[in-house]
Tab-separated table of C-alpha atoms in Angstrom:
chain	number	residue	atom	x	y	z
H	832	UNK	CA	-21.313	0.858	-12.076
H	833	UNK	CA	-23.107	-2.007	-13.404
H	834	UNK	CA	-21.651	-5.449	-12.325
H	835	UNK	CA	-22.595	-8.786	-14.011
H	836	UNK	CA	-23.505	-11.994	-11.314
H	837	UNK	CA	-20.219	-13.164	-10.477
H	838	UNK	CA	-19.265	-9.377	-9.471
H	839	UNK	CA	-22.164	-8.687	-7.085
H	840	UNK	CA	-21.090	-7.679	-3.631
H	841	UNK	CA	-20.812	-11.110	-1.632
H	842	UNK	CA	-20.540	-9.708	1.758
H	843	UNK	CA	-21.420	-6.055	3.347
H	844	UNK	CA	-20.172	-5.305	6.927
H	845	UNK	CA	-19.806	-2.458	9.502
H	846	UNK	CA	-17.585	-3.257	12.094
H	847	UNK	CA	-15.306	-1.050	15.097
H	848	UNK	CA	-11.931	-1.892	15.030
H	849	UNK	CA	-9.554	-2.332	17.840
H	850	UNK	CA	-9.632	2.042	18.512
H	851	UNK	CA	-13.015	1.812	18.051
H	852	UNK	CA	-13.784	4.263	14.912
H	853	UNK	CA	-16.240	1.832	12.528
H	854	UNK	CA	-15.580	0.236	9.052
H	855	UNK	CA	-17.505	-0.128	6.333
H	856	UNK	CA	-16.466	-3.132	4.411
H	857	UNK	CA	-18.222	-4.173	1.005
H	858	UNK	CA	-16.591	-7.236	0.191
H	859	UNK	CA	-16.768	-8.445	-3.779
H	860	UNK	CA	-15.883	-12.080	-5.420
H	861	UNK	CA	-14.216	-10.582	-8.951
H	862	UNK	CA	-14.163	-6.918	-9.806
H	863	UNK	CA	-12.098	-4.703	-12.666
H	864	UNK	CA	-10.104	-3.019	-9.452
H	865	UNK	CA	-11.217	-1.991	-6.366
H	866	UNK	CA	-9.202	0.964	-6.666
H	867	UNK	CA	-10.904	1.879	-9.583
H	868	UNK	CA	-14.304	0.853	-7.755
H	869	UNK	CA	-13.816	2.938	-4.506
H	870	UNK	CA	-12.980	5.799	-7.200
H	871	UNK	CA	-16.229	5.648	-8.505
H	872	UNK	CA	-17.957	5.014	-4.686
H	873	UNK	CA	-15.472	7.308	-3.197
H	874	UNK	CA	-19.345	9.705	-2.082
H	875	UNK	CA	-19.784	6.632	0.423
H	876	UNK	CA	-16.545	7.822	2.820
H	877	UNK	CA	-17.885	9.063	6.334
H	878	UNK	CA	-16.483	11.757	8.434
H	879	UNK	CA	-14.769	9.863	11.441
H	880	UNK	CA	-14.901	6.096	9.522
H	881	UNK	CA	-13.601	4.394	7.649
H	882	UNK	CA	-14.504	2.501	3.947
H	883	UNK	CA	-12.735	-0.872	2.629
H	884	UNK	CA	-13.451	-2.466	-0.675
H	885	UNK	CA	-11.887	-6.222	-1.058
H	886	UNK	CA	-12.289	-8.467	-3.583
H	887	UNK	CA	-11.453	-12.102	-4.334
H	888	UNK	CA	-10.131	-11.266	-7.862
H	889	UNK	CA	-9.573	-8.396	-10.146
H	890	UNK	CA	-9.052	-8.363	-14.058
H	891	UNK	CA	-7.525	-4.899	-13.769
H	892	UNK	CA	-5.258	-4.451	-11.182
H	893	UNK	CA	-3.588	-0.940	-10.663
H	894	UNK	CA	-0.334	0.080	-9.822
H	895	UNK	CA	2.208	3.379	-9.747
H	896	UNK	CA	1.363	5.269	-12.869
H	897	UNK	CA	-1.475	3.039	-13.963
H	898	UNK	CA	-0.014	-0.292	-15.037
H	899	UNK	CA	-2.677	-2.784	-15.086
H	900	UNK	CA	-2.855	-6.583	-14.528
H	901	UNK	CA	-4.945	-9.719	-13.666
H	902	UNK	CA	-4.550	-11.067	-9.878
H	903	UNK	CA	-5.228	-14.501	-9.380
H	904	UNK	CA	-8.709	-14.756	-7.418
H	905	UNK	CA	-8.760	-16.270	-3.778
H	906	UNK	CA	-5.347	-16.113	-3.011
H	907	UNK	CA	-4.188	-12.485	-2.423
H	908	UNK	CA	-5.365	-9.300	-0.461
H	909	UNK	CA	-6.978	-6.865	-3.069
H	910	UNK	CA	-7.905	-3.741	-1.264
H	911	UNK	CA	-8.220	-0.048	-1.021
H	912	UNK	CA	-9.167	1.561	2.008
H	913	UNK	CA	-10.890	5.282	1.932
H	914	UNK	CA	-10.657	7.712	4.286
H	915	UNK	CA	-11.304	11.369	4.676
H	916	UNK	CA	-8.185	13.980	6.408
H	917	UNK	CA	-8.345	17.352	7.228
H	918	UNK	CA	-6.571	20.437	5.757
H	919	UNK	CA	-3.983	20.761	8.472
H	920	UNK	CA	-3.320	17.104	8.419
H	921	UNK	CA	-3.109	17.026	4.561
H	922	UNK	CA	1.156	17.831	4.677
H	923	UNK	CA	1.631	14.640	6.341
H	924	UNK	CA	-0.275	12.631	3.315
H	925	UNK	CA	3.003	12.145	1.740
H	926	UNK	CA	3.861	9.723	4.398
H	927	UNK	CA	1.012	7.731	3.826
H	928	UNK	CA	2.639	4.912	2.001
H	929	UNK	CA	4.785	4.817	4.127
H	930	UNK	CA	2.407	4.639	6.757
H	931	UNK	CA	1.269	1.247	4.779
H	932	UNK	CA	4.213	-0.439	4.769
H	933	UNK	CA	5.270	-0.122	8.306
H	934	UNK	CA	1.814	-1.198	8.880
H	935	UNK	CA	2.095	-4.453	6.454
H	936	UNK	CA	5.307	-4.877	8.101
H	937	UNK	CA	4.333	-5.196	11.255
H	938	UNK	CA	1.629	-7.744	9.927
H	939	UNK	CA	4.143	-10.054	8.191
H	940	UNK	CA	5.952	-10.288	11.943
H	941	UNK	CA	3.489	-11.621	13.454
H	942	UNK	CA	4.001	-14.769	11.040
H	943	UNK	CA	7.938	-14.477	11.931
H	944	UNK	CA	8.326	-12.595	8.097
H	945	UNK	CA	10.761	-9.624	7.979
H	946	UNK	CA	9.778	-6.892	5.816
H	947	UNK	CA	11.051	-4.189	4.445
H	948	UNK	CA	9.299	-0.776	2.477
H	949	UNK	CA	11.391	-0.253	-0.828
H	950	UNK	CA	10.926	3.281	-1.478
H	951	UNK	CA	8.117	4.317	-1.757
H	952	UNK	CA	5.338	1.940	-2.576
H	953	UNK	CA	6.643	-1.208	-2.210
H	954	UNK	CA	7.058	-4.145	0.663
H	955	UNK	CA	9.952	-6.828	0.063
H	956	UNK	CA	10.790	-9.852	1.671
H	957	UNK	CA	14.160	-11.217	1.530
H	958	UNK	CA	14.254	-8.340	-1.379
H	959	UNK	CA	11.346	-9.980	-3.103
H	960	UNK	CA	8.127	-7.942	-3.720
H	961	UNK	CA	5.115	-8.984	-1.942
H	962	UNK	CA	3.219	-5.921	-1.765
H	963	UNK	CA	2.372	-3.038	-3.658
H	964	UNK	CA	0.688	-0.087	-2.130
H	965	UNK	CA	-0.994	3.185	-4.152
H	966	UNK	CA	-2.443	6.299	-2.419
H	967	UNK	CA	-4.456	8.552	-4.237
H	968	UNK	CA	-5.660	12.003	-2.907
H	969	UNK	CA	-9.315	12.414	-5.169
H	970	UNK	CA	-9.691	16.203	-4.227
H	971	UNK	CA	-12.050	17.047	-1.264
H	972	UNK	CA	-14.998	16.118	-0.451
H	973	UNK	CA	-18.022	19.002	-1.268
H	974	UNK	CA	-19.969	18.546	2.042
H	975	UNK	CA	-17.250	18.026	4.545
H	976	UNK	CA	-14.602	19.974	3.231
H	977	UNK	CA	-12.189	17.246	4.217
H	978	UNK	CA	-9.800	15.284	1.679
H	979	UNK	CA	-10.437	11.977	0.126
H	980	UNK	CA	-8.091	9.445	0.584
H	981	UNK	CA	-7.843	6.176	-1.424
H	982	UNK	CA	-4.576	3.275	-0.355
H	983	UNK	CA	-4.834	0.698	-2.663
H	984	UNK	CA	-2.874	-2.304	-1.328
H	985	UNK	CA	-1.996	-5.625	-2.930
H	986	UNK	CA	-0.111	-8.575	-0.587
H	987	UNK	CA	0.493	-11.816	-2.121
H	988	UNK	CA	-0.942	-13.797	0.566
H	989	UNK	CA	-0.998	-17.460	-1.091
H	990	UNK	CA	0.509	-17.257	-4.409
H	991	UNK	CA	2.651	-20.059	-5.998
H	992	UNK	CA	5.626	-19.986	-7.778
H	993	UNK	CA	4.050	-20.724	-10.939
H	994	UNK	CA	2.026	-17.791	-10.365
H	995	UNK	CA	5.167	-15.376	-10.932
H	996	UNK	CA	7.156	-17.621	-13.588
H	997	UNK	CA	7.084	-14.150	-16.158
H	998	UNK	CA	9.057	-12.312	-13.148
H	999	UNK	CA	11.818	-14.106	-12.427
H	1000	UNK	CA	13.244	-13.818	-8.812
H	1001	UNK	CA	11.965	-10.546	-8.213
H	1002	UNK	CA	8.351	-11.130	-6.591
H	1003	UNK	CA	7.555	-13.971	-3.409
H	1004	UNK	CA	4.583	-14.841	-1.310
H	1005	UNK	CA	3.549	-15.253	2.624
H	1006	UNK	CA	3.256	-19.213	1.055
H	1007	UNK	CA	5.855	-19.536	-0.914
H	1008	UNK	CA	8.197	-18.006	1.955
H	1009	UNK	CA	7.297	-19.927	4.876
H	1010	UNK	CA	5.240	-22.956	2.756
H	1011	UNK	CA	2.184	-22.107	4.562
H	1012	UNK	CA	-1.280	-21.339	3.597
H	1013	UNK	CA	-3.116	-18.476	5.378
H	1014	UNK	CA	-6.275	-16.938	5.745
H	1015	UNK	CA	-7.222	-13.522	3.862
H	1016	UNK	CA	-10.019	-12.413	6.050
H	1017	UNK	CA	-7.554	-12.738	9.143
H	1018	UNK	CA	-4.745	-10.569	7.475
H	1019	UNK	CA	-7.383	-7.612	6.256
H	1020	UNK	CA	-8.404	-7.564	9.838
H	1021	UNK	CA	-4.728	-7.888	11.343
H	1022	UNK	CA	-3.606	-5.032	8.804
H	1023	UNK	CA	-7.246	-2.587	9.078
H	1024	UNK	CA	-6.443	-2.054	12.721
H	1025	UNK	CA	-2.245	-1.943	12.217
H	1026	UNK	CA	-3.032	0.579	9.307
H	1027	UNK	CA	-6.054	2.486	10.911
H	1028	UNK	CA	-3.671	3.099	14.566
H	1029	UNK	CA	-0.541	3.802	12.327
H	1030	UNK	CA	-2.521	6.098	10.923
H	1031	UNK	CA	-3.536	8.151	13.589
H	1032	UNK	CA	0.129	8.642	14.866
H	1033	UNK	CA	0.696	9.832	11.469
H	1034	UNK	CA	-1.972	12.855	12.252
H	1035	UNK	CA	-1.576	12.589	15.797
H	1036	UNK	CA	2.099	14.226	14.430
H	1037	UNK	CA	4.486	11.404	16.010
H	1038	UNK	CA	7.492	11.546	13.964
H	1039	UNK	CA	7.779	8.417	12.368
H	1040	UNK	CA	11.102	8.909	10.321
H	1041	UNK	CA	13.223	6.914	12.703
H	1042	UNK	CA	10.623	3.573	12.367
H	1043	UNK	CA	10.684	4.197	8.614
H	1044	UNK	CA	14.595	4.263	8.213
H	1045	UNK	CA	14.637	1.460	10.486
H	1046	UNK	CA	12.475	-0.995	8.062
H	1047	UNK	CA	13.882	0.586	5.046
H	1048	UNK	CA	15.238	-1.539	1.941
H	1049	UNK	CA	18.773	-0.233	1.605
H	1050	UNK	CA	20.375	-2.877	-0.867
H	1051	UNK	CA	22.946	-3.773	1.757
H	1052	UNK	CA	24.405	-0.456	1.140
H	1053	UNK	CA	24.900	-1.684	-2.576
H	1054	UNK	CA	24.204	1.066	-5.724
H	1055	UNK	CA	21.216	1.211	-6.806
H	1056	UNK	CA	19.835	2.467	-10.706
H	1057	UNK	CA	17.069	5.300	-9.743
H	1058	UNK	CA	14.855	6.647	-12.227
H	1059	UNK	CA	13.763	10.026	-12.124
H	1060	UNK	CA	11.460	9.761	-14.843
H	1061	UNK	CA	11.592	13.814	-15.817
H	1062	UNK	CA	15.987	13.402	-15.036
H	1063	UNK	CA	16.709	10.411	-16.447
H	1064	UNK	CA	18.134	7.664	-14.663
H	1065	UNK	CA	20.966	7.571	-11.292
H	1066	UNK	CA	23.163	5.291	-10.137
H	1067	UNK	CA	23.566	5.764	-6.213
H	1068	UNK	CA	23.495	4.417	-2.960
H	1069	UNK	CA	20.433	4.789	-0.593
H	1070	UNK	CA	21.416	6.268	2.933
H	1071	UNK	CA	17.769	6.283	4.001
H	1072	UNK	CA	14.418	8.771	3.989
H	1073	UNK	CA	14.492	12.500	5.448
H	1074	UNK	CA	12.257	14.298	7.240
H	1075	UNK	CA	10.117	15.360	4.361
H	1076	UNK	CA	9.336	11.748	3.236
H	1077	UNK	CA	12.277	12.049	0.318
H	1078	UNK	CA	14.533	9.598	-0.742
H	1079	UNK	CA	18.109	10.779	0.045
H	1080	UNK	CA	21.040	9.192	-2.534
H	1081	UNK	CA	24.603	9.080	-2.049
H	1082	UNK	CA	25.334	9.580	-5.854
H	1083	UNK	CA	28.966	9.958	-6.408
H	1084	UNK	CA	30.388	12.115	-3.063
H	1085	UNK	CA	27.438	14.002	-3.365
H	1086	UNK	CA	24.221	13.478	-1.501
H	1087	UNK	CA	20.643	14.141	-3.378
H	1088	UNK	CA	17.152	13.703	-2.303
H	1089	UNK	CA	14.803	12.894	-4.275
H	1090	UNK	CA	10.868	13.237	-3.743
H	1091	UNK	CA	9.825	11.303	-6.899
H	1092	UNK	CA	11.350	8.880	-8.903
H	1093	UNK	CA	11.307	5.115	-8.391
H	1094	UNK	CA	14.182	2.239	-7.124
H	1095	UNK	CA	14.790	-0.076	-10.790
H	1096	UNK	CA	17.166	-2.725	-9.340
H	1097	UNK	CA	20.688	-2.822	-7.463
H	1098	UNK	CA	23.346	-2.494	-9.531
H	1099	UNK	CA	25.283	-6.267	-10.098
């Protein structure tokens, strides 16, 4: 990847977090997507580390199924993390995001913010977005035999207002909540170690449905419009997450799970 001046790598770090297993963190001012970066990097990922690209700013954000935008630079988290899982732990990738979200959670508390994972890539306040979160499995890797794992995670950290004006009511910030600015660096670190020990429970096999349920968005128990993308669209009310990672839907008097598909808004 060639990158111009202002995208050369402004800070390169190895560091043990709180378990002790050692990060690599390459740190950038304004990249396309670090998702899209650690894609084309993914080679770098040690056996027993981890890897972390950040950036300041990104002109191509990425999201669920691609969609791309431009985050504002210095105010946000823009990161993916990389990591590498073996074949026996590989069933329990599906719970990765939500994996991420408890962990983000449980970073937002520690500023008194209560968060909740909107199935299954998303983390709300007061129903508002304020993260997005993508995993990617990119195959495995020749040498190790162990799969590559890419989380891609977005928190609005220190966004204004202004900075959402084209999307109504329906995305918030750590600022604009509690009218506070914060430091980036100190929530990267704050969420590395939440996500890295969340993490190994995850493959450590600690059955994490009950936590999940617990800091799931339910809508107050109101319908919901689900899109099923390959099924059309749902209208249904969300009774919580079962022990395969799917969503389960009271639709009617019948129940449904579903294991893809995404939450479009509650139903007015």
């Amino acid at each position: 990847m060639c990158l111009s001046m202002q995208n050369q790598i402004s800070n390169t770090s190895e560091y043990k977090l709180k378990s002790g297993i050692k990060i690599y963190h390459h740190h950038y001012n304004i990249i396309p997507s670090t998702q899209i970066l650690a894609r084309e990097q993914i080679h770098k990922i040690k056996q027993d580390s981890w890897y972390l690209w950040t950036a300041n700013g990104q002109t191509q954000s990425i999201g669920q199924r691609d969609r791309k935008w431009i985050a504002p630079t210095n105010v946000n988290v823009n990161a993916t993390y990389g990591f590498l899982i073996s074949e026996s732990q590989f069933s329990l990738a599906k719970f990765i995001p939500y994996v991420a979200g408890l962990s983000i959670i449980q970073v937002l508390r520690k500023y008194n913010l209560q968060g909740k994972i909107k199935w299954v890539n998303d983390v709300l306040i007061s129903k508002k977005k304020v993260c997005g979160i993508l995993v990617e499995n990119r195959g495995k890797d020749p040498s190790t035999e162990l799969y590559r794992i890419l989380v891609g995670i977005g928190i609005n950290i220190n966004s204004e207002i202004s900075d959402f004006v084209d999307l109504g009511n329906k995305a918030t910030s750590m600022k604009i909540e509690t009218n506070t600015s914060y430091n980036i660096q100190d929530i990267i670190l704050e969420l590395s170690n939440s996500f890295e020990a969340n993490m190994k429970f995850l493959l450590d096999s600690v059955n994490l449905i009950d936590e999940i349920n617990n800091n799931l968005e339910k809508f107050d128990g109101q319908a919901i419009t689900f899109d099923t993308e390959f099924d059309g669209q749902h209208e249904g009310i969300i009774q919580g997450v079962d022990n395969n990672g799917a969503l389960i839907l009271l639709i009617g008097d019948k129940v449904h799970n579903f294991v893809n598909g995404r939450i479009l808004a509650p139903i007015p």
